[in-house]
Amino acid sequence: MASVGANRLRDGLFNSVLLAFPLLFIGCGGGQTTVQSGNKATVTVSPVRAALTTGQSQSFTATVTGASVTTVTWEVDSIPGGNSSVGTVTAAGVYSPPSAPGSHTVAARSVADSTVAVSASVFITDLPGVFTYHNDLSRDGVNSHEYALNTSTVKASTFGKRFACAIDASAYAQPLWVANVAIAGGTHNVLIAATVHDTVYVFDADAAPCTTYWSKSLLASGETWVNNMDVGGSLDLAPDIGIVGTPVIDPATNTIYVVSKSKNGATIHQRLHALNLIDGSEKFSGPQEIAATFSGVTFSPMSQNQRAGLALLNGVVYIAWGSHGDIGTYYGWLVGYDAASLAQVSVFNDTPGPGMGGIWMAGGAPAADSSNNLYVITGNGNFDGATLFGDSFLKLSTPGLGVLSFFAPADQASLDSGDNDFGSGGATILVDQPSGPVQRLAMGGGKEGTLFVLNRDNLGGNTNNDSGAVQSFSLGNRIFATPAFWQNALYVGLDSDHVKSFTFNTATGQFNTSPASQSPTTFGFPGSTPSISAQGTSNGIVWATEKGAGPAVLHAYDATNLGTELWNSANSSADQAGQAVKFTVPTVANGKVYVGTAGEISVYGLAPN
């Protein structure tokens, strides 16, 4: 049996247990926790750690050896049977959590010797779901309801790859997650994935090995997905092109909204689907063939790349398009569809006539503020500030999609001619500031590597020296990502650079222009869009996916100091992810991290034992 001192180092629960039972010796080797009192009884319990939603339950098993009586009693936080505040546990060891999030201790106590007990840690989240790209409409990338993953538990001894869910092609879309779904005769957390072969999957988010509840091909009879040669030979997405943009989920109606791209012979289709989350059936008389006109320009399903994530706002699904590698005549389209009928309600084109100005934002979705305004950043194209908005940060009304305000860098013409898209990165909306010179801020940047901080009430127009911006400064390299924002810090993974954090000064209303910290790893092209897990305002972890020639590498950094790497998937062959694809975003929920790759959704989490 391991020594008490060694065990104290390996389990944060030991101090409290030893105080309560000073004669106990505690061990956690061999995948189980063991408590002994002399040679009378040994109790083991499994699992020793579990992450649950408020709608789940967890069965614990206890084994007693060395005593004639092999039964146990169960308690929660030292309360026999528990209660509604801490959760309840049955005589059979089935734990049901309370309605509030938090961390609790479930213990099994030997009936033969009441001084012998063993405990397990349970982490409860009230996160309802990750329904949209980068977690919410502000696109800040934060899950602040995470109790299981913290700077103590995310380490090689307790965290790693748990299982993988096979998919038929690359997943460029971010995996989505929904809690407590009534599906397959029970209540389960589910994971939603979409691929470039136009297939949508719904998996059990927790079951190992992976359980598939349903998968659905969105190809009509006689169709297949598009090949990159069908759209001019661009290598931007190759070889297959189907579902690329991240879907969006309406939890009120259990509906997945997703855009497919397919072909039947030489005819290319793009369609908006509304899928039933429970069984994958089409809803609202879908799918809807996508077609649009604006100022004499007709939407081309061939040349328009639906790369940006979808946005759902006030009952309207908004879809944005860019190009396939700047090939052919294309435009920056933004189209709204009624979520209940799939009827088209609004159309906007940012460069009617000359074209270009694609809205792709490295897969980022249109952001929205509390006043229901949408924000996007456009790529290179002509600009006049009236009807042409290439290389512009746009604020648009909903549902009509009228331009309410805009910002274009002073060197917009140079950005356009040099293909230095302002819109290579996503738009992120900061939380409203309680004080300071400007309370409502937006920010974004692109290939030039300059971060622009803008006043959401007046984005600033197009002025000499960018005087209309609240602040602008170089981050050091190109931006092909959506930043994350947590606790007044900006986190951004730059192209061929480190993941960096920049501190926001609430008194001045500006960022400190020198990084507060940076990752020890340099990320190659295209950098990384980080996600953040936290327990409210504490235990922040920055998750970033590194793309190379081989498997994706998932990194975990301490959010208070990115120089502290807690863990990465390259340190153990058992943790290896699937083949990397660019612009993927890790999804963090209920003690697990989900990473989309070329052939699987790789799932990471706490070791149960």
Coordinates of C-alpha atoms in Angstrom, one line a residue, residues 73-598:
T73 CA -23.7 2.8 3.8
W74 CA -23.5 5.8 1.6
E75 CA -23.2 9.5 2.4
V76 CA -22.8 12.8 0.6
D77 CA -20.5 15.5 2.1
S78 CA -20.6 13.4 5.4
I79 CA -24.5 13.4 5.4
P80 CA -25.9 9.8 5.4
G81 CA -28.0 9.5 2.2
G82 CA -27.3 13.1 1.4
N83 CA -30.1 15.7 1.0
S84 CA -31.5 18.1 -1.7
S85 CA -28.8 20.6 -1.2
V86 CA -25.8 18.3 -1.8
G87 CA -27.5 15.5 -3.7
T88 CA -28.9 12.2 -2.6
V89 CA -27.4 8.7 -2.8
T90 CA -29.4 5.4 -2.5
A91 CA -28.5 2.3 -0.6
A92 CA -27.4 0.9 -3.9
G93 CA -24.9 3.8 -4.5
V94 CA -26.9 5.7 -7.1
Y95 CA -26.1 9.4 -6.7
S96 CA -28.5 12.1 -7.9
P97 CA -27.1 15.6 -7.9
P98 CA -28.8 18.8 -6.6
S99 CA -30.2 21.5 -8.9
A100 CA -27.3 23.8 -8.2
P101 CA -23.7 23.3 -9.6
G102 CA -20.8 22.6 -7.5
S103 CA -18.4 19.9 -6.2
H104 CA -19.4 17.1 -3.7
T105 CA -17.9 14.1 -2.0
V106 CA -19.8 10.7 -2.1
A107 CA -18.5 8.2 0.4
A108 CA -19.0 4.5 1.1
R109 CA -18.6 3.5 4.8
S110 CA -18.0 -0.1 5.9
V111 CA -20.9 -1.5 8.0
A112 CA -18.4 -4.0 9.6
D113 CA -16.1 -1.1 10.7
S114 CA -17.6 2.4 10.6
T115 CA -14.1 3.9 10.9
V116 CA -13.4 2.7 7.4
A117 CA -14.7 4.9 4.5
V118 CA -13.7 5.8 1.0
S119 CA -14.8 8.8 -1.0
A120 CA -15.2 9.9 -4.6
S121 CA -15.4 13.4 -6.1
V122 CA -18.4 14.5 -8.1
F123 CA -18.5 17.7 -10.1
I124 CA -21.8 19.1 -11.1
T125 CA -22.5 21.6 -14.0
D126 CA -25.7 23.5 -14.8
L127 CA -24.4 24.3 -18.4
P128 CA -27.5 23.8 -20.6
G129 CA -25.5 23.4 -23.8
V130 CA -23.0 24.7 -26.3
F131 CA -25.5 25.6 -28.9
T132 CA -23.5 27.8 -31.2
Y133 CA -20.0 28.7 -32.4
H134 CA -17.6 29.8 -29.6
N135 CA -20.3 29.3 -27.0
D136 CA -22.5 32.4 -27.2
L137 CA -23.7 35.3 -29.4
S138 CA -20.9 37.5 -28.1
R139 CA -18.4 34.8 -29.4
D140 CA -16.3 35.1 -26.3
G141 CA -15.5 31.4 -26.2
V142 CA -16.2 31.0 -22.5
N143 CA -17.8 28.2 -20.6
S144 CA -18.0 29.6 -17.0
H145 CA -20.0 26.6 -15.7
E146 CA -17.1 24.1 -15.6
Y147 CA -16.4 22.4 -12.2
A148 CA -14.6 19.2 -13.1
L149 CA -11.7 20.7 -15.2
N150 CA -9.4 23.0 -13.2
T151 CA -5.7 23.6 -12.8
S152 CA -5.4 20.7 -10.3
T153 CA -7.3 18.0 -12.2
V154 CA -6.0 18.7 -15.7
K155 CA -2.7 16.8 -15.5
A156 CA -1.3 13.6 -17.0
S157 CA -2.3 11.4 -14.1
T158 CA -6.0 12.3 -14.1
F159 CA -6.8 13.8 -17.6
G160 CA -6.5 12.3 -21.1
K161 CA -8.2 10.9 -24.1
R162 CA -11.3 8.9 -23.0
F163 CA -12.7 7.8 -26.4
A164 CA -13.4 8.8 -30.0
C165 CA -16.4 8.9 -32.2
A166 CA -15.8 7.9 -35.8
I167 CA -17.0 10.2 -38.6
D168 CA -17.0 9.8 -42.4
A169 CA -14.9 12.9 -43.3
S170 CA -13.3 16.0 -41.9
A171 CA -15.2 18.1 -39.3
Y172 CA -14.4 21.8 -39.9
A173 CA -17.5 22.7 -38.0
Q174 CA -17.1 23.1 -34.2
P175 CA -18.7 20.2 -32.3
L176 CA -21.8 21.3 -30.4
W177 CA -23.2 19.9 -27.1
V178 CA -26.6 19.7 -25.4
A179 CA -27.4 18.6 -21.9
N180 CA -30.2 16.4 -20.6
V181 CA -31.8 15.4 -23.9
A182 CA -34.7 12.9 -23.9
I183 CA -33.4 10.5 -26.5
A184 CA -33.2 6.7 -27.0
G185 CA -35.5 6.0 -24.1
G186 CA -33.4 7.9 -21.5
T187 CA -31.9 11.3 -20.6
H188 CA -28.5 11.9 -22.1
N189 CA -26.0 14.6 -22.9
V190 CA -25.4 14.6 -26.7
L191 CA -22.7 15.7 -29.0
I192 CA -23.4 17.0 -32.5
A193 CA -20.9 16.8 -35.3
A194 CA -21.1 17.6 -39.0
T195 CA -18.7 16.7 -41.9
V196 CA -17.7 17.7 -45.4
H197 CA -19.5 14.6 -46.7
D198 CA -22.7 16.3 -45.7
T199 CA -23.4 14.0 -42.8
V200 CA -24.7 15.1 -39.4
Y201 CA -24.1 12.9 -36.3
V202 CA -25.6 12.9 -32.8
F203 CA -23.5 10.9 -30.3
D204 CA -23.8 10.2 -26.6
A205 CA -21.4 12.9 -25.2
D206 CA -20.3 10.6 -22.3
A207 CA -20.5 7.0 -23.3
A208 CA -17.2 5.0 -23.9
P209 CA -17.0 3.4 -26.3
C210 CA -18.8 5.9 -28.4
T211 CA -22.6 5.5 -28.9
T212 CA -24.3 6.9 -32.0
Y213 CA -27.9 7.8 -31.5
W214 CA -28.3 8.7 -35.2
S215 CA -26.5 9.9 -38.3
K216 CA -28.1 11.4 -41.3
S217 CA -26.8 12.1 -44.8
L218 CA -28.1 15.4 -46.2
L219 CA -27.5 14.4 -49.8
A220 CA -30.6 14.1 -52.0
S221 CA -31.1 11.1 -54.2
G222 CA -28.4 11.0 -56.9
E223 CA -26.2 13.6 -55.2
T224 CA -22.7 13.6 -53.7
W225 CA -20.6 16.2 -51.9
V226 CA -18.7 18.8 -53.9
N227 CA -15.1 18.4 -54.9
N228 CA -12.7 21.3 -54.7
M229 CA -12.2 21.0 -58.5
D230 CA -15.9 21.8 -58.9
V231 CA -15.3 25.2 -57.5
G232 CA -12.2 26.2 -59.4
G233 CA -9.5 24.0 -57.9
S234 CA -9.0 26.0 -54.7
L235 CA -6.9 24.1 -52.1
D236 CA -8.4 26.2 -49.3
L237 CA -10.8 23.3 -48.7
A238 CA -9.8 20.1 -50.4
P239 CA -10.7 17.7 -51.6
D240 CA -14.3 17.5 -50.3
I241 CA -16.7 20.3 -49.5
G242 CA -20.1 19.7 -47.9
I243 CA -21.0 21.0 -44.5
V244 CA -18.3 23.5 -43.5
G245 CA -19.9 26.2 -41.3
T246 CA -20.7 25.4 -37.7
P247 CA -24.5 24.6 -37.2
V248 CA -26.6 26.4 -34.6
I249 CA -29.1 24.7 -32.3
D250 CA -32.4 26.1 -30.9
P251 CA -32.8 24.4 -27.5
A252 CA -36.4 25.6 -27.3
T253 CA -37.5 23.4 -30.2
N254 CA -34.6 20.9 -30.3
T255 CA -33.7 21.9 -33.8
I256 CA -30.3 21.8 -35.5
Y257 CA -29.9 24.4 -38.3
V258 CA -27.2 23.5 -40.8
V259 CA -26.2 24.4 -44.4
S260 CA -25.2 21.6 -46.8
K261 CA -23.4 21.9 -50.2
S262 CA -23.9 19.1 -52.7
K263 CA -24.0 18.4 -56.5
N264 CA -26.0 16.4 -58.9
G265 CA -24.0 16.2 -62.1
A266 CA -23.0 19.8 -62.9
T267 CA -25.7 21.4 -60.7
I268 CA -24.5 22.5 -57.3
H269 CA -27.0 23.0 -54.4
Q270 CA -26.8 24.8 -51.1
R271 CA -29.6 24.1 -48.7
L272 CA -30.7 25.1 -45.2
H273 CA -31.8 22.1 -43.1
A274 CA -33.7 22.2 -39.9
L275 CA -33.1 18.8 -38.3
N276 CA -34.9 17.3 -35.3
L277 CA -32.3 16.8 -32.6
I278 CA -33.9 13.7 -31.4
D279 CA -34.1 11.6 -34.6
G280 CA -32.6 13.7 -37.4
S281 CA -35.8 14.2 -39.3
E282 CA -36.3 17.3 -41.4
K283 CA -38.6 20.0 -39.8
F284 CA -40.5 23.0 -41.1
S285 CA -40.9 21.5 -44.6
G286 CA -37.2 21.6 -45.0
P287 CA -34.7 21.6 -46.5
Q288 CA -34.8 25.1 -48.1
E289 CA -32.9 25.6 -51.3
I290 CA -30.8 28.8 -50.9
A291 CA -31.3 31.5 -53.5
A292 CA -31.0 35.2 -53.2
T293 CA -30.7 38.4 -55.2
F294 CA -29.5 41.9 -54.1
S295 CA -29.1 45.0 -56.2
G296 CA -29.1 42.9 -59.4
V297 CA -26.7 40.3 -58.1
T298 CA -27.7 36.6 -58.0
F299 CA -26.4 34.2 -55.4
S300 CA -24.1 31.5 -56.8
P301 CA -24.2 28.2 -54.9
M302 CA -21.0 27.2 -56.7
S303 CA -18.7 30.1 -56.0
Q304 CA -20.0 31.0 -52.5
N305 CA -18.3 29.2 -49.6
Q306 CA -20.5 28.8 -46.5
R307 CA -17.6 28.9 -44.1
A308 CA -18.8 31.1 -41.2
G309 CA -20.8 29.6 -38.4
L310 CA -24.5 30.1 -38.3
A311 CA -26.2 32.5 -35.9
L312 CA -29.7 32.3 -34.4
L313 CA -31.1 35.5 -33.1
N314 CA -34.8 36.3 -32.2
G315 CA -36.2 33.5 -34.3
V316 CA -34.1 34.2 -37.4
V317 CA -31.2 32.0 -38.7
Y318 CA -28.4 34.2 -40.2
I319 CA -26.0 32.6 -42.7
A320 CA -22.8 34.2 -44.1
W321 CA -20.7 33.4 -47.2
G322 CA -17.2 34.0 -48.5
S323 CA -15.3 32.5 -51.3
H324 CA -13.3 29.4 -52.3
G325 CA -9.8 30.8 -52.4
D326 CA -10.7 34.0 -54.1
I327 CA -11.7 32.1 -57.2
G328 CA -14.4 33.5 -59.6
T329 CA -16.9 36.2 -58.9
Y330 CA -18.1 36.0 -55.3
Y331 CA -19.6 38.4 -52.8
G332 CA -20.0 38.8 -49.0
W333 CA -23.6 37.5 -48.6
L334 CA -25.6 37.6 -45.3
V335 CA -29.1 36.1 -45.5
G336 CA -31.7 35.6 -42.8
Y337 CA -34.3 32.8 -42.7
D338 CA -37.3 32.5 -40.3
A339 CA -36.4 29.7 -37.9
A340 CA -39.9 28.4 -37.8
S341 CA -40.8 28.3 -41.5
L342 CA -37.4 28.6 -43.2
A343 CA -38.8 31.5 -45.2
Q344 CA -36.2 34.0 -46.3
V345 CA -36.7 37.3 -44.4
S346 CA -33.7 39.4 -45.3
V347 CA -30.7 39.6 -47.7
F348 CA -27.5 41.7 -47.6
N349 CA -24.6 41.9 -50.0
D350 CA -21.5 43.9 -48.9
T351 CA -20.1 44.5 -52.4
P352 CA -22.8 44.4 -55.1
G353 CA -21.4 45.0 -58.5
P354 CA -17.6 44.6 -58.3
G355 CA -17.8 41.6 -55.9
M356 CA -15.4 40.2 -53.3
G357 CA -15.7 41.3 -49.6
G358 CA -16.3 37.7 -48.5
I359 CA -17.6 37.0 -44.9
W360 CA -15.7 34.0 -43.7
M361 CA -13.8 35.1 -40.5
A362 CA -11.9 31.8 -40.3
G363 CA -15.1 30.0 -39.5
G364 CA -16.3 32.5 -36.9
A365 CA -20.0 33.3 -36.7
P366 CA -21.7 36.7 -36.8
A367 CA -21.7 38.1 -33.3
A368 CA -24.7 39.9 -31.7
D369 CA -25.1 42.4 -28.8
S370 CA -27.9 42.7 -26.3
S371 CA -29.7 45.1 -28.6
N372 CA -30.0 42.4 -31.3
N373 CA -27.5 44.0 -33.7
L374 CA -25.3 41.7 -35.8
Y375 CA -21.5 42.2 -36.3
V376 CA -19.3 40.8 -39.1
I377 CA -15.9 41.6 -40.6
T378 CA -15.5 41.4 -44.3
G379 CA -12.6 40.4 -46.5
N380 CA -10.8 42.4 -49.2
G381 CA -12.9 44.2 -51.7
N382 CA -14.0 47.6 -53.0
F383 CA -15.0 50.2 -50.4
D384 CA -17.0 53.4 -50.6
G385 CA -18.7 53.5 -47.2
A386 CA -22.1 53.6 -48.9
T387 CA -22.9 50.4 -50.7
L388 CA -19.4 48.8 -50.9
F389 CA -17.9 47.5 -47.7
G390 CA -14.8 45.5 -48.4
D391 CA -12.4 45.2 -45.4
S392 CA -15.0 46.5 -43.0
F393 CA -16.3 45.8 -39.6
L394 CA -20.1 46.1 -39.9
K395 CA -22.9 46.6 -37.5
L396 CA -26.2 45.5 -39.0
S397 CA -29.8 45.8 -37.9
T398 CA -32.0 42.7 -37.5
P399 CA -34.0 41.3 -39.1
G400 CA -33.6 43.8 -42.0
L401 CA -29.7 43.7 -42.2
G402 CA -29.3 47.4 -42.8
V403 CA -25.8 48.9 -42.1
L404 CA -26.1 50.9 -38.9
S405 CA -22.4 51.6 -38.5
F406 CA -19.1 50.6 -40.0
F407 CA -15.3 50.8 -39.5
A408 CA -12.7 50.4 -42.2
P409 CA -9.0 50.8 -41.6
A410 CA -7.3 53.9 -43.0
D411 CA -5.2 51.6 -45.2
Q412 CA -8.2 49.8 -46.6
A413 CA -7.2 50.3 -50.2
S414 CA -3.8 48.8 -49.4
L415 CA -5.4 45.9 -47.6
D416 CA -7.6 45.3 -50.6
S417 CA -4.8 45.3 -53.2
G418 CA -2.5 43.2 -51.1
D419 CA -5.2 40.5 -50.3
N420 CA -4.7 41.4 -46.6
D421 CA -8.2 40.7 -45.5
F422 CA -9.5 42.5 -42.5
G423 CA -12.0 39.7 -42.2
S424 CA -9.6 36.8 -41.8
G425 CA -10.4 36.8 -38.1
G426 CA -13.8 36.7 -36.3
A427 CA -15.6 39.5 -34.6
T428 CA -15.8 39.3 -30.8
I429 CA -18.1 41.5 -28.7
L430 CA -16.8 42.4 -25.2
V431 CA -19.0 42.3 -22.2
D432 CA -20.4 45.7 -21.3
Q433 CA -18.0 47.6 -19.1
P434 CA -19.5 49.1 -15.9
S435 CA -17.2 52.2 -16.1
G436 CA -14.6 53.7 -18.3
P437 CA -14.8 56.1 -21.3
V438 CA -16.6 53.6 -23.5
Q439 CA -18.9 50.9 -22.1
R440 CA -19.9 49.0 -25.2
L441 CA -16.9 47.7 -27.2
A442 CA -16.3 45.4 -30.1
M443 CA -13.0 44.2 -31.5
G444 CA -11.4 42.2 -34.3
G445 CA -8.5 42.0 -36.6
G446 CA -7.1 40.2 -39.7
K447 CA -4.1 39.5 -41.8
E448 CA -2.4 42.8 -41.0
G449 CA -2.2 41.6 -37.4
T450 CA -3.7 44.8 -36.0
L451 CA -6.3 44.5 -33.3
F452 CA -9.0 47.2 -33.5
V453 CA -11.1 48.1 -30.5
L454 CA -14.2 49.9 -31.5
N455 CA -17.2 51.7 -29.9
R456 CA -20.3 49.6 -30.6
D457 CA -22.4 52.7 -30.6
N458 CA -20.3 54.3 -33.3
L459 CA -17.8 52.0 -35.0
G460 CA -15.8 54.9 -36.3
G461 CA -16.1 55.0 -40.1
N462 CA -13.1 55.3 -42.3
T463 CA -10.7 58.0 -41.0
N464 CA -7.1 59.1 -41.3
N465 CA -4.8 57.3 -38.9
D466 CA -7.8 55.2 -37.7
S467 CA -8.9 58.0 -35.4
G468 CA -12.4 56.6 -35.3
A469 CA -11.2 53.5 -33.4
V470 CA -11.0 53.5 -29.6
Q471 CA -7.7 51.7 -29.9
S472 CA -5.5 49.9 -32.5
F473 CA -2.3 48.1 -32.0
S474 CA -0.2 45.2 -33.5
L475 CA -0.6 41.8 -31.9
G476 CA 2.6 40.6 -33.7
N477 CA 1.3 38.4 -36.5
R478 CA -1.7 37.6 -38.7
I479 CA -5.1 36.7 -37.2
F480 CA -7.0 33.7 -38.6
A481 CA -9.0 33.2 -35.4
T482 CA -11.8 34.4 -33.2
P483 CA -10.3 35.7 -29.9
A484 CA -11.6 34.7 -26.5
F485 CA -12.3 37.1 -23.7
W486 CA -12.5 36.3 -19.9
Q487 CA -11.9 38.3 -16.8
N488 CA -10.8 41.4 -18.7
A489 CA -8.2 39.5 -20.7
L490 CA -8.1 38.8 -24.4
Y491 CA -6.7 35.5 -25.6
V492 CA -5.8 35.0 -29.3
G493 CA -3.8 32.3 -31.2
L494 CA -1.8 34.1 -33.9
D495 CA -0.6 32.6 -37.1
S496 CA 3.0 31.1 -36.7
D497 CA 3.1 32.6 -33.2
H498 CA 2.2 32.0 -29.6
V499 CA -1.2 32.1 -28.0
K500 CA -1.1 35.4 -26.2
S501 CA -3.1 37.2 -23.6
F502 CA -3.6 41.0 -23.4
T503 CA -5.0 42.7 -20.3
F504 CA -7.9 45.1 -20.6
N505 CA -7.6 48.2 -18.4
T506 CA -11.1 49.1 -17.2
A507 CA -10.0 52.6 -16.1
T508 CA -8.6 53.6 -19.5
G509 CA -10.9 51.5 -21.6
Q510 CA -8.0 50.1 -23.5
F511 CA -5.7 47.1 -23.7
N512 CA -2.2 46.9 -22.5
T513 CA -0.3 46.5 -25.7
S514 CA 2.3 44.1 -24.4
P515 CA 1.3 40.5 -23.8
A516 CA 0.5 39.7 -20.2
S517 CA 1.7 36.1 -21.0
Q518 CA 2.1 33.8 -23.9
S519 CA 2.2 30.0 -24.5
P520 CA 5.6 28.3 -24.6
T521 CA 4.4 26.6 -27.9
T522 CA 4.6 28.4 -31.2
F523 CA 1.5 27.5 -33.3
G524 CA 2.0 27.2 -37.1
F525 CA -0.5 28.3 -39.7
P526 CA -3.3 29.3 -39.1
G527 CA -2.8 29.7 -35.3
S528 CA -5.7 28.8 -33.1
T529 CA -9.1 29.9 -31.9
P530 CA -9.0 29.3 -28.1
S531 CA -11.8 28.2 -25.8
I532 CA -11.9 28.9 -22.1
S533 CA -13.3 26.8 -19.3
A534 CA -13.8 28.3 -15.8
Q535 CA -15.7 28.0 -12.6
G536 CA -17.2 31.5 -12.7
T537 CA -14.3 33.9 -12.2
S538 CA -11.7 31.2 -11.1
N539 CA -10.0 28.1 -12.4
G540 CA -9.7 29.4 -15.9
I541 CA -8.1 27.1 -18.5
V542 CA -7.3 28.1 -22.1
W543 CA -7.8 25.3 -24.6
A544 CA -6.1 25.6 -28.0
T545 CA -5.8 23.1 -30.9
E546 CA -2.6 23.1 -32.8
K547 CA -2.6 22.1 -36.5
G548 CA 0.4 20.4 -38.0
A549 CA 1.0 17.8 -40.7
G550 CA -0.2 15.0 -38.4
P551 CA -2.6 14.6 -35.5
A552 CA -4.2 17.6 -34.0
V553 CA -2.6 18.6 -30.6
L554 CA -4.8 19.8 -27.9
H555 CA -3.1 22.2 -25.4
A556 CA -4.3 23.3 -21.9
Y557 CA -2.9 26.4 -20.4
D558 CA -3.4 28.2 -17.1
A559 CA -5.5 31.2 -18.1
T560 CA -3.8 33.4 -15.5
N561 CA -0.4 32.6 -17.0
L562 CA -0.2 31.1 -20.4
G563 CA 3.4 30.2 -19.8
T564 CA 2.1 27.4 -17.6
E565 CA 1.1 24.5 -19.7
L566 CA -1.0 22.1 -17.7
W567 CA -1.2 19.3 -20.3
N568 CA -1.1 18.5 -24.0
S569 CA -2.2 15.5 -26.1
A570 CA 1.2 15.0 -27.7
N571 CA 2.9 13.9 -24.5
S572 CA 1.3 10.4 -24.6
S573 CA 0.5 8.2 -27.6
A574 CA -2.7 7.2 -25.8
D575 CA -3.9 10.8 -26.0
Q576 CA -3.3 11.2 -29.7
A577 CA -6.1 13.0 -31.6
G578 CA -7.3 12.4 -35.1
Q579 CA -5.7 14.0 -38.1
A580 CA -5.7 17.8 -37.8
V581 CA -7.9 20.1 -39.9
K582 CA -7.6 23.9 -39.8
F583 CA -9.8 26.4 -37.9
T584 CA -11.2 23.7 -35.6
V585 CA -12.4 25.0 -32.2
P586 CA -12.3 22.8 -29.1
T587 CA -15.6 22.5 -27.3
V588 CA -15.5 22.2 -23.5
A589 CA -18.5 20.9 -21.5
N590 CA -19.2 18.8 -18.4
G591 CA -15.6 17.8 -17.7
K592 CA -14.8 16.9 -21.3
V593 CA -13.1 18.5 -24.3
Y594 CA -14.3 17.6 -27.8
V595 CA -12.0 18.1 -30.8
G596 CA -13.1 17.7 -34.5
T597 CA -10.5 16.1 -36.8
A598 CA -10.3 14.5 -40.2

